[in-house]
């Protein structure tokens, strides 16, 4: 698509060498342009898909992370993380609209000189590595959720007599394969059709929240629950929340498919989605931490009782992560799809091959990285530098129409902060509730 200027004030974005990076039009909400461009996904469908993209496996580790950070700092961290992600998402969307490039790789190709090659390399490396960890965590959650049903069917005593390899081949490996088979058909749907499964995913997460509140109502407040204390577990809470909230790698394909797309329209969808997610994360993590206390598991579903409520929550969780999986997969398949559309007259055979291979690879990775808390902690920390700092920072400097020194300085600070946050997240891993107990100044009253 040739991008033309629609305003006398419009001018090409200039790179550091003085050459134009891409031509663009102004970002006013021109209804004629909006109607002529965009995909088939409605505003509601995109809003729902944005919400579900943040409701993957990461939410299950938020109570565990809160157990090391305490309630008040955790809620503050959730708000800060969602704000940072909302800002950086919109930087990327505005840049994508100017350059008419709707995946991160295509957008970063417009950055001139060595900066462009460096950021592309970082983007490609982090996107693939991070997405494989993230998608693998979804397969792990599906297997963890279904495993108690298999154990109950086979008889726990019989299964526990097996050695590790027998158990892995007879129970774990088939469940990982089943997880891949569950998500695979959904990966071939577009954004509009995915809105149905996404709506179901949101309802399932609300159901899980209700179940957590019911469990809390029955159990009451656990002992040694810290309401206010500043420990190193706050760093883990920050990393874990970033694992939940970072969806920058898949928002540009969503924006591309938005009917009558404009940055303003997409920004409204982001605001609605992220406000809902902020409230849901805070309520879910807080209620689960209050109910299960400092010993809450990294996958909170493992704390649920083996009862009707627990079984319902486990089955609901399978639906929730299955709905999120294809939305994140688009960050890997979108560049391939764009290449095929431009070079092969719209044929998407290679996209289908990459889709199948990625799903299978995520199941294989899930057999190696099986601890959900570790996956979410490390992956969240790694994502910060790339998707909160480097990519939005360079995009903001080159493609967004803020040419003041203050704006550029803000982008540099954003990149520096993100790199430091990644380093801190990799150094201070784990929730460390025992360390929080030494600095906690306000405990909840156990009931």
CSV table of C-alpha atoms in Angstrom, one decimal:
chain,number,residue,atom,x,y,z
A,1,UNK,CA,0.0,0.0,0.0
A,2,UNK,CA,1.3,3.4,-0.9
A,3,UNK,CA,1.0,5.9,2.0
A,4,UNK,CA,0.3,9.5,0.9
A,5,UNK,CA,0.1,12.7,2.8
A,6,UNK,CA,-3.4,14.1,3.3
A,7,UNK,CA,-2.3,17.4,4.8
A,8,UNK,CA,0.0,20.2,3.8
A,9,UNK,CA,1.6,20.0,7.2
A,10,UNK,CA,2.4,16.3,6.8
A,11,UNK,CA,6.1,15.6,6.2
A,12,UNK,CA,8.2,12.4,6.1
A,13,UNK,CA,9.7,11.1,9.3
A,14,UNK,CA,13.4,11.8,9.2
A,15,UNK,CA,16.0,9.3,10.4
A,16,UNK,CA,19.2,10.2,12.1
A,17,UNK,CA,21.0,10.5,8.7
A,18,UNK,CA,18.4,13.0,7.4
A,19,UNK,CA,16.8,10.5,5.0
A,20,UNK,CA,13.0,9.9,5.3
A,21,UNK,CA,12.2,6.6,7.1
A,22,UNK,CA,8.6,6.4,5.8
A,23,UNK,CA,6.0,8.6,4.4
A,24,UNK,CA,2.8,9.0,6.4
A,25,UNK,CA,-0.4,10.9,6.7
A,26,UNK,CA,-1.6,12.9,9.7
A,27,UNK,CA,-3.4,11.0,12.4
A,28,UNK,CA,-6.7,12.9,12.6
A,29,UNK,CA,-9.8,10.8,12.6
A,30,UNK,CA,-10.6,11.1,8.9
A,31,UNK,CA,-13.8,9.1,8.5
A,32,UNK,CA,-13.4,8.6,4.7
A,33,UNK,CA,-9.9,7.2,5.2
A,34,UNK,CA,-11.1,5.1,8.2
A,35,UNK,CA,-13.9,3.6,6.1
A,36,UNK,CA,-11.6,2.8,3.3
A,37,UNK,CA,-8.9,1.1,5.4
A,38,UNK,CA,-8.8,-1.5,8.1
A,39,UNK,CA,-10.0,-5.1,8.4
A,40,UNK,CA,-13.2,-6.9,9.3
A,41,UNK,CA,-12.9,-7.0,13.0
A,42,UNK,CA,-15.4,-4.8,14.9
A,43,UNK,CA,-14.4,-2.4,17.7
A,44,UNK,CA,-16.0,-4.8,20.2
A,45,UNK,CA,-14.2,-7.8,18.8
A,46,UNK,CA,-10.8,-6.1,19.0
A,47,UNK,CA,-11.5,-4.9,22.5
A,48,UNK,CA,-12.4,-8.4,23.6
A,49,UNK,CA,-9.3,-9.9,21.9
A,50,UNK,CA,-7.1,-7.3,23.6
A,51,UNK,CA,-8.5,-8.3,26.9
A,52,UNK,CA,-8.1,-12.0,26.4
A,53,UNK,CA,-4.5,-11.5,25.2
A,54,UNK,CA,-3.7,-10.3,28.7
A,55,UNK,CA,-5.5,-13.1,30.4
A,56,UNK,CA,-3.2,-16.0,29.7
A,57,UNK,CA,-1.1,-18.1,32.1
A,58,UNK,CA,0.4,-15.0,33.8
A,59,UNK,CA,-2.6,-14.3,35.9
A,60,UNK,CA,-2.2,-17.6,37.7
A,61,UNK,CA,1.1,-16.5,39.2
A,62,UNK,CA,0.0,-13.1,40.4
A,63,UNK,CA,-1.1,-14.4,43.9
A,64,UNK,CA,2.3,-16.1,44.3
A,65,UNK,CA,4.0,-12.8,43.3
A,66,UNK,CA,1.8,-10.8,45.7
A,67,UNK,CA,2.9,-13.2,48.5
A,68,UNK,CA,6.4,-11.7,48.2
A,69,UNK,CA,5.3,-8.1,47.6
A,70,UNK,CA,2.3,-7.6,49.9
A,71,UNK,CA,-1.1,-6.3,48.9
A,72,UNK,CA,-0.7,-2.5,48.6
A,73,UNK,CA,2.6,-2.4,46.7
A,74,UNK,CA,1.2,-5.2,44.4
A,75,UNK,CA,-1.9,-3.2,43.5
A,76,UNK,CA,0.3,-0.1,42.9
A,77,UNK,CA,2.6,-2.2,40.7
A,78,UNK,CA,-0.4,-3.5,38.7
A,79,UNK,CA,-1.6,0.0,38.0
A,80,UNK,CA,1.9,1.2,37.0
A,81,UNK,CA,2.5,-1.8,34.7
A,82,UNK,CA,-0.8,-1.4,32.9
A,83,UNK,CA,-0.2,2.3,32.4
A,84,UNK,CA,3.3,1.6,31.0
A,85,UNK,CA,1.9,-1.0,28.6
A,86,UNK,CA,-0.9,1.3,27.5
A,87,UNK,CA,1.5,4.1,26.6
A,88,UNK,CA,3.9,1.9,24.7
A,89,UNK,CA,1.2,0.1,22.9
A,90,UNK,CA,-0.1,3.4,21.5
A,91,UNK,CA,3.4,4.5,20.6
A,92,UNK,CA,3.6,1.4,18.4
A,93,UNK,CA,0.1,1.9,16.9
A,94,UNK,CA,0.8,5.5,15.9
A,95,UNK,CA,4.1,4.5,14.4
A,96,UNK,CA,2.4,1.6,12.5
A,97,UNK,CA,-0.2,3.9,11.1
A,98,UNK,CA,2.3,6.4,9.8
A,99,UNK,CA,4.4,3.7,8.1
A,100,UNK,CA,1.5,1.4,7.2
A,101,UNK,CA,3.5,-1.5,8.7
A,102,UNK,CA,1.5,-3.9,10.8
A,103,UNK,CA,3.9,-6.3,12.5
A,104,UNK,CA,6.9,-5.3,14.5
A,105,UNK,CA,9.5,-6.5,12.0
A,106,UNK,CA,7.9,-4.6,9.2
A,107,UNK,CA,7.8,-1.4,11.3
A,108,UNK,CA,11.4,-1.7,12.4
A,109,UNK,CA,12.6,-2.1,8.9
A,110,UNK,CA,11.9,1.7,8.4
A,111,UNK,CA,14.4,2.7,11.0
A,112,UNK,CA,17.5,3.8,9.1
A,113,UNK,CA,21.1,2.7,9.4
A,114,UNK,CA,22.6,0.6,12.1
A,115,UNK,CA,19.9,1.5,14.5
A,116,UNK,CA,17.3,-0.3,12.3
A,117,UNK,CA,19.4,-3.4,12.0
A,118,UNK,CA,20.1,-3.5,15.7
A,119,UNK,CA,16.5,-3.1,16.8
A,120,UNK,CA,15.3,-5.6,14.2
A,121,UNK,CA,17.7,-8.2,15.5
A,122,UNK,CA,16.6,-7.5,19.1
A,123,UNK,CA,13.0,-7.6,18.1
A,124,UNK,CA,13.2,-10.9,16.2
A,125,UNK,CA,15.3,-12.6,18.9
A,126,UNK,CA,13.1,-11.5,21.8
A,127,UNK,CA,9.8,-12.0,20.0
A,128,UNK,CA,10.5,-15.6,19.0
A,129,UNK,CA,12.2,-16.6,22.3
A,130,UNK,CA,9.6,-14.8,24.5
A,131,UNK,CA,6.7,-16.1,22.5
A,132,UNK,CA,7.9,-19.7,22.7
A,133,UNK,CA,8.2,-19.4,26.5
A,134,UNK,CA,4.8,-17.8,26.7
A,135,UNK,CA,3.1,-20.3,24.4
A,136,UNK,CA,4.8,-23.1,26.2
A,137,UNK,CA,3.4,-21.8,29.5
A,138,UNK,CA,-0.1,-22.1,28.1
A,139,UNK,CA,0.5,-25.7,27.2
A,140,UNK,CA,1.8,-26.3,30.7
A,141,UNK,CA,-1.3,-24.8,32.2
A,142,UNK,CA,-3.6,-27.0,30.1
A,143,UNK,CA,-1.6,-30.1,31.2
A,144,UNK,CA,-1.6,-29.0,34.8
A,145,UNK,CA,-5.3,-28.4,34.8
A,146,UNK,CA,-6.2,-31.7,33.2
A,147,UNK,CA,-3.7,-33.9,35.1
A,148,UNK,CA,-5.8,-34.3,38.3
A,149,UNK,CA,-8.6,-35.8,36.2
A,150,UNK,CA,-6.2,-38.3,34.6
A,151,UNK,CA,-4.8,-39.2,38.0
A,152,UNK,CA,-8.2,-39.6,39.5
A,153,UNK,CA,-9.2,-41.9,36.6
A,154,UNK,CA,-6.1,-44.1,36.8
A,155,UNK,CA,-5.9,-44.2,40.6
A,156,UNK,CA,-3.4,-42.1,42.4
A,157,UNK,CA,-1.7,-45.1,44.2
A,158,UNK,CA,-1.1,-46.8,40.8
A,159,UNK,CA,0.4,-43.8,39.2
A,160,UNK,CA,2.7,-43.1,42.1
A,161,UNK,CA,4.2,-46.5,41.7
A,162,UNK,CA,5.6,-45.6,38.3
A,163,UNK,CA,9.0,-44.2,37.9
A,164,UNK,CA,9.5,-40.7,36.5
A,165,UNK,CA,9.8,-41.8,32.9
A,166,UNK,CA,6.8,-44.1,32.9
A,167,UNK,CA,4.7,-41.3,34.5
A,168,UNK,CA,6.0,-38.8,31.9
A,169,UNK,CA,5.2,-41.0,28.9
A,170,UNK,CA,1.9,-42.3,30.2
A,171,UNK,CA,0.4,-39.1,31.7
A,172,UNK,CA,2.4,-35.9,31.1
A,173,UNK,CA,3.4,-36.3,27.5
A,174,UNK,CA,-0.1,-37.2,26.3
A,175,UNK,CA,-1.5,-34.2,28.2
A,176,UNK,CA,1.0,-31.9,26.5
A,177,UNK,CA,0.0,-33.3,23.1
A,178,UNK,CA,-3.6,-32.9,24.0
A,179,UNK,CA,-3.0,-29.2,24.9
A,180,UNK,CA,-1.5,-28.7,21.4
A,181,UNK,CA,-4.5,-30.3,19.8
A,182,UNK,CA,-6.9,-28.1,21.7
A,183,UNK,CA,-5.3,-24.8,20.6
A,184,UNK,CA,-4.4,-25.8,17.1
A,185,UNK,CA,-7.8,-25.3,15.4
A,186,UNK,CA,-8.2,-21.9,17.0
A,187,UNK,CA,-5.0,-20.7,15.5
A,188,UNK,CA,-6.5,-20.6,12.0
A,189,UNK,CA,-9.3,-18.2,12.9
A,190,UNK,CA,-9.1,-14.4,12.2
A,191,UNK,CA,-9.7,-11.7,14.8
A,192,UNK,CA,-13.4,-11.4,14.2
A,193,UNK,CA,-14.0,-15.1,14.6
A,194,UNK,CA,-11.7,-15.3,17.5
A,195,UNK,CA,-13.9,-12.8,19.4
A,196,UNK,CA,-16.3,-15.6,20.2
A,197,UNK,CA,-13.6,-17.7,22.0
A,198,UNK,CA,-12.2,-14.5,23.5
A,199,UNK,CA,-15.6,-13.6,25.0
A,200,UNK,CA,-15.8,-17.1,26.4
A,201,UNK,CA,-12.3,-16.7,27.8
A,202,UNK,CA,-13.3,-13.4,29.6
A,203,UNK,CA,-16.4,-15.1,31.1
A,204,UNK,CA,-14.2,-18.0,32.2
A,205,UNK,CA,-11.8,-15.7,34.0
A,206,UNK,CA,-14.7,-13.9,35.7
A,207,UNK,CA,-15.9,-17.4,36.8
A,208,UNK,CA,-12.5,-18.2,38.2
A,209,UNK,CA,-12.6,-14.9,40.1
A,210,UNK,CA,-16.0,-15.8,41.6
A,211,UNK,CA,-14.7,-19.3,42.6
A,212,UNK,CA,-11.7,-17.6,44.3
A,213,UNK,CA,-14.0,-15.3,46.2
A,214,UNK,CA,-16.2,-18.3,47.2
A,215,UNK,CA,-13.1,-20.2,48.5
A,216,UNK,CA,-12.0,-17.1,50.4
A,217,UNK,CA,-15.5,-16.8,51.9
A,218,UNK,CA,-15.2,-20.4,53.1
A,219,UNK,CA,-11.6,-20.4,54.3
A,220,UNK,CA,-11.4,-16.8,55.5
A,221,UNK,CA,-8.1,-14.9,55.7
A,222,UNK,CA,-5.0,-17.0,56.0
A,223,UNK,CA,-2.3,-16.4,58.6
A,224,UNK,CA,0.6,-14.1,58.0
A,225,UNK,CA,-0.9,-12.2,55.1
A,226,UNK,CA,1.0,-9.0,54.7
A,227,UNK,CA,-1.0,-5.9,53.6
A,228,UNK,CA,1.9,-3.5,53.5
A,229,UNK,CA,5.6,-4.2,53.2
A,230,UNK,CA,8.4,-3.3,50.8
A,231,UNK,CA,10.5,-6.3,50.0
A,232,UNK,CA,12.5,-7.6,47.0
A,233,UNK,CA,9.4,-9.6,46.0
A,234,UNK,CA,8.1,-6.4,44.5
A,235,UNK,CA,10.6,-6.8,41.7
A,236,UNK,CA,9.1,-10.3,41.0
A,237,UNK,CA,5.6,-8.8,41.1
A,238,UNK,CA,6.7,-6.3,38.5
A,239,UNK,CA,8.2,-9.0,36.2
A,240,UNK,CA,5.2,-11.3,36.6
A,241,UNK,CA,2.7,-8.5,35.8
A,242,UNK,CA,4.7,-7.6,32.7
A,243,UNK,CA,4.3,-11.3,31.6
A,244,UNK,CA,0.6,-10.7,31.9
A,245,UNK,CA,0.3,-7.3,30.3
A,246,UNK,CA,2.9,-7.2,27.6
A,247,UNK,CA,1.0,-7.9,24.3
A,248,UNK,CA,3.0,-5.4,22.1
A,249,UNK,CA,4.1,-8.2,19.8
A,250,UNK,CA,0.5,-9.0,18.8
A,251,UNK,CA,-1.3,-5.6,18.9
A,252,UNK,CA,-0.3,-4.5,15.4
A,253,UNK,CA,-1.9,-7.4,13.6
A,254,UNK,CA,-5.0,-6.7,15.8
A,255,UNK,CA,-4.9,-3.0,14.8
A,256,UNK,CA,-4.5,-4.0,11.1
A,257,UNK,CA,-7.8,-6.0,11.3
A,258,UNK,CA,-9.8,-3.3,13.1
A,259,UNK,CA,-12.7,-2.1,11.0
A,260,UNK,CA,-12.2,1.6,10.1
A,261,UNK,CA,-9.0,1.7,12.0
A,262,UNK,CA,-7.5,4.9,13.5
A,263,UNK,CA,-5.2,5.2,16.4
A,264,UNK,CA,-7.9,7.1,18.3
A,265,UNK,CA,-10.4,4.3,17.9
A,266,UNK,CA,-7.8,1.6,18.9
A,267,UNK,CA,-6.8,3.7,21.9
A,268,UNK,CA,-10.4,3.6,23.2
A,269,UNK,CA,-10.3,-0.2,22.9
A,270,UNK,CA,-7.0,-0.3,24.8
A,271,UNK,CA,-8.4,2.0,27.5
A,272,UNK,CA,-11.4,-0.2,28.1
A,273,UNK,CA,-9.5,-3.4,28.0
A,274,UNK,CA,-6.6,-2.4,30.2
A,275,UNK,CA,-9.0,-0.8,32.8
A,276,UNK,CA,-10.9,-4.1,33.1
A,277,UNK,CA,-7.6,-6.0,33.3
A,278,UNK,CA,-6.3,-3.8,36.1
A,279,UNK,CA,-9.4,-4.5,38.2
A,280,UNK,CA,-9.4,-8.2,37.4
A,281,UNK,CA,-5.7,-8.7,38.2
A,282,UNK,CA,-6.0,-6.8,41.5
A,283,UNK,CA,-9.1,-8.6,42.6
A,284,UNK,CA,-7.9,-12.1,41.6
A,285,UNK,CA,-4.4,-11.8,43.1
A,286,UNK,CA,-5.7,-10.2,46.3
A,287,UNK,CA,-8.5,-12.7,47.0
A,288,UNK,CA,-6.3,-15.7,46.2
A,289,UNK,CA,-3.4,-14.4,48.4
A,290,UNK,CA,-5.8,-13.6,51.3
A,291,UNK,CA,-7.3,-17.1,51.0
A,292,UNK,CA,-4.1,-19.2,50.7
A,293,UNK,CA,-1.6,-17.0,52.4
A,294,UNK,CA,2.2,-16.9,51.9
A,295,UNK,CA,2.3,-20.6,50.8
A,296,UNK,CA,0.2,-20.0,47.7
A,297,UNK,CA,1.6,-21.9,44.7
A,298,UNK,CA,3.1,-20.4,41.6
A,299,UNK,CA,0.2,-21.9,39.7
A,300,UNK,CA,-2.6,-21.0,42.1
A,301,UNK,CA,-4.9,-23.6,40.5
A,302,UNK,CA,-2.8,-26.2,42.4
A,303,UNK,CA,-4.2,-24.7,45.7
A,304,UNK,CA,-7.8,-25.2,44.6
A,305,UNK,CA,-9.5,-28.1,46.5
A,306,UNK,CA,-10.3,-31.3,44.6
A,307,UNK,CA,-14.0,-30.6,44.7
A,308,UNK,CA,-16.8,-29.5,42.3
A,309,UNK,CA,-15.5,-25.9,42.5
A,310,UNK,CA,-11.9,-27.0,42.0
A,311,UNK,CA,-12.8,-29.2,39.0
A,312,UNK,CA,-14.9,-26.5,37.4
A,313,UNK,CA,-12.1,-24.0,37.8
A,314,UNK,CA,-9.6,-26.3,36.2
A,315,UNK,CA,-11.8,-27.0,33.2
A,316,UNK,CA,-12.6,-23.3,32.9
A,317,UNK,CA,-8.8,-22.5,32.9
A,318,UNK,CA,-8.3,-24.8,29.9
A,319,UNK,CA,-10.9,-22.7,28.0
A,320,UNK,CA,-9.3,-19.4,29.1
A,321,UNK,CA,-5.7,-20.2,28.0
A,322,UNK,CA,-6.9,-21.9,24.8
A,323,UNK,CA,-8.7,-18.6,23.9
A,324,UNK,CA,-5.5,-16.6,24.5
A,325,UNK,CA,-3.1,-18.8,22.7
A,326,UNK,CA,-3.9,-17.9,19.1
A,327,UNK,CA,-3.9,-14.2,19.8
A,328,UNK,CA,-0.3,-14.3,20.9
A,329,UNK,CA,0.7,-16.7,18.1
A,330,UNK,CA,-0.1,-13.9,15.6
A,331,UNK,CA,3.2,-12.2,16.6
A,332,UNK,CA,5.1,-15.1,15.0
A,333,UNK,CA,2.8,-15.8,12.0
A,334,UNK,CA,1.9,-12.2,11.0
A,335,UNK,CA,5.3,-11.4,9.4
A,336,UNK,CA,5.1,-14.7,7.4
A,337,UNK,CA,1.5,-13.9,6.3
A,338,UNK,CA,2.5,-10.4,5.2
A,339,UNK,CA,5.4,-11.7,3.2
A,340,UNK,CA,3.1,-14.3,1.5
A,341,UNK,CA,0.5,-11.7,0.6
A,342,UNK,CA,3.1,-9.4,-0.9
A,343,UNK,CA,5.1,-12.0,-2.8
A,344,UNK,CA,2.8,-14.9,-3.5
A,345,UNK,CA,-0.5,-13.2,-4.5
A,346,UNK,CA,-2.3,-13.9,-1.2
A,347,UNK,CA,-1.5,-17.6,-0.7
A,348,UNK,CA,-0.9,-18.4,2.9
A,349,UNK,CA,0.4,-22.0,2.8
A,350,UNK,CA,3.7,-21.2,4.6
A,351,UNK,CA,1.7,-19.3,7.3
A,352,UNK,CA,-0.2,-22.5,8.0
A,353,UNK,CA,3.0,-24.5,8.1
A,354,UNK,CA,4.6,-22.1,10.5
A,355,UNK,CA,1.4,-22.2,12.7
A,356,UNK,CA,1.5,-26.0,13.0
A,357,UNK,CA,5.2,-26.1,13.6
A,358,UNK,CA,5.0,-23.4,16.3
A,359,UNK,CA,2.2,-25.2,18.1
A,360,UNK,CA,4.2,-28.4,18.1
A,361,UNK,CA,7.3,-26.7,19.2
A,362,UNK,CA,5.5,-25.0,22.2
A,363,UNK,CA,4.4,-28.5,23.3
A,364,UNK,CA,8.0,-29.8,23.1
A,365,UNK,CA,9.3,-26.7,25.1
A,366,UNK,CA,6.6,-27.3,27.7
A,367,UNK,CA,8.1,-30.7,28.4
A,368,UNK,CA,11.4,-29.0,29.3
A,369,UNK,CA,10.2,-25.8,31.1
A,370,UNK,CA,7.4,-27.2,33.3
A,371,UNK,CA,7.5,-24.8,36.3
A,372,UNK,CA,4.9,-22.0,35.6
A,373,UNK,CA,6.2,-19.5,38.2
A,374,UNK,CA,9.7,-19.7,36.8
A,375,UNK,CA,8.5,-19.4,33.2
A,376,UNK,CA,6.4,-16.3,34.0
A,377,UNK,CA,9.1,-14.7,36.2
A,378,UNK,CA,11.9,-15.0,33.7
A,379,UNK,CA,9.9,-14.3,30.6
A,380,UNK,CA,8.3,-11.2,32.1
A,381,UNK,CA,11.7,-9.9,33.0
A,382,UNK,CA,13.1,-10.6,29.5
A,383,UNK,CA,10.2,-8.9,27.8
A,384,UNK,CA,10.5,-5.6,29.6
A,385,UNK,CA,13.7,-4.4,27.9
A,386,UNK,CA,12.5,-5.3,24.4
A,387,UNK,CA,8.8,-4.5,24.3
A,388,UNK,CA,8.6,-1.7,26.9
A,389,UNK,CA,11.9,-0.1,26.2
A,390,UNK,CA,13.9,-0.7,23.0
A,391,UNK,CA,11.2,-1.2,20.4
A,392,UNK,CA,8.7,1.5,21.6
A,393,UNK,CA,11.6,3.9,22.4
A,394,UNK,CA,13.1,3.8,18.9
A,395,UNK,CA,9.6,3.9,17.3
A,396,UNK,CA,8.8,6.9,19.4
A,397,UNK,CA,11.9,8.7,18.4
A,398,UNK,CA,11.7,8.0,14.6
A,399,UNK,CA,8.0,7.7,13.9
A,400,UNK,CA,5.8,9.6,16.4
A,401,UNK,CA,5.3,13.3,15.7
A,402,UNK,CA,6.8,14.6,18.9
A,403,UNK,CA,10.1,16.2,17.9
A,404,UNK,CA,10.9,18.0,21.1
A,405,UNK,CA,14.0,17.2,23.1
A,406,UNK,CA,11.7,16.4,26.1
A,407,UNK,CA,10.0,13.7,24.1
A,408,UNK,CA,13.2,12.2,22.9
A,409,UNK,CA,14.6,12.3,26.4
A,410,UNK,CA,11.5,10.5,27.7
A,411,UNK,CA,12.1,7.8,25.1
A,412,UNK,CA,15.7,7.4,26.2
A,413,UNK,CA,14.7,7.3,29.9
A,414,UNK,CA,12.1,4.7,29.0
A,415,UNK,CA,14.7,2.5,27.3
A,416,UNK,CA,17.2,2.9,30.2
A,417,UNK,CA,14.6,2.1,32.8
A,418,UNK,CA,13.4,-1.0,30.9
A,419,UNK,CA,16.9,-2.4,30.6
A,420,UNK,CA,17.5,-1.9,34.3
A,421,UNK,CA,14.1,-3.5,35.2
A,422,UNK,CA,15.1,-6.5,33.1
A,423,UNK,CA,18.4,-6.9,34.9
A,424,UNK,CA,16.7,-6.5,38.3
A,425,UNK,CA,14.1,-9.1,37.3
A,426,UNK,CA,16.7,-11.6,36.3
A,427,UNK,CA,18.7,-11.1,39.5
A,428,UNK,CA,15.9,-11.0,42.0
A,429,UNK,CA,13.9,-14.0,41.1
A,430,UNK,CA,11.4,-15.8,43.3
A,431,UNK,CA,8.7,-14.3,45.6
A,432,UNK,CA,10.6,-14.7,48.9
A,433,UNK,CA,7.7,-14.4,51.4
A,434,UNK,CA,10.1,-15.0,54.3
A,435,UNK,CA,12.0,-11.8,53.3
A,436,UNK,CA,8.7,-9.9,53.2
A,437,UNK,CA,7.8,-11.2,56.8
A,438,UNK,CA,10.9,-9.3,58.1
A,439,UNK,CA,9.8,-6.0,56.7
A,440,UNK,CA,6.0,-6.2,56.8
A,441,UNK,CA,4.5,-3.3,58.8
A,442,UNK,CA,0.8,-4.3,58.4
A,443,UNK,CA,-0.6,-7.8,58.7
A,444,UNK,CA,-4.2,-8.8,57.9
A,445,UNK,CA,-6.2,-10.3,60.8
A,446,UNK,CA,-6.5,-14.0,60.3
A,447,UNK,CA,-10.0,-15.5,60.5
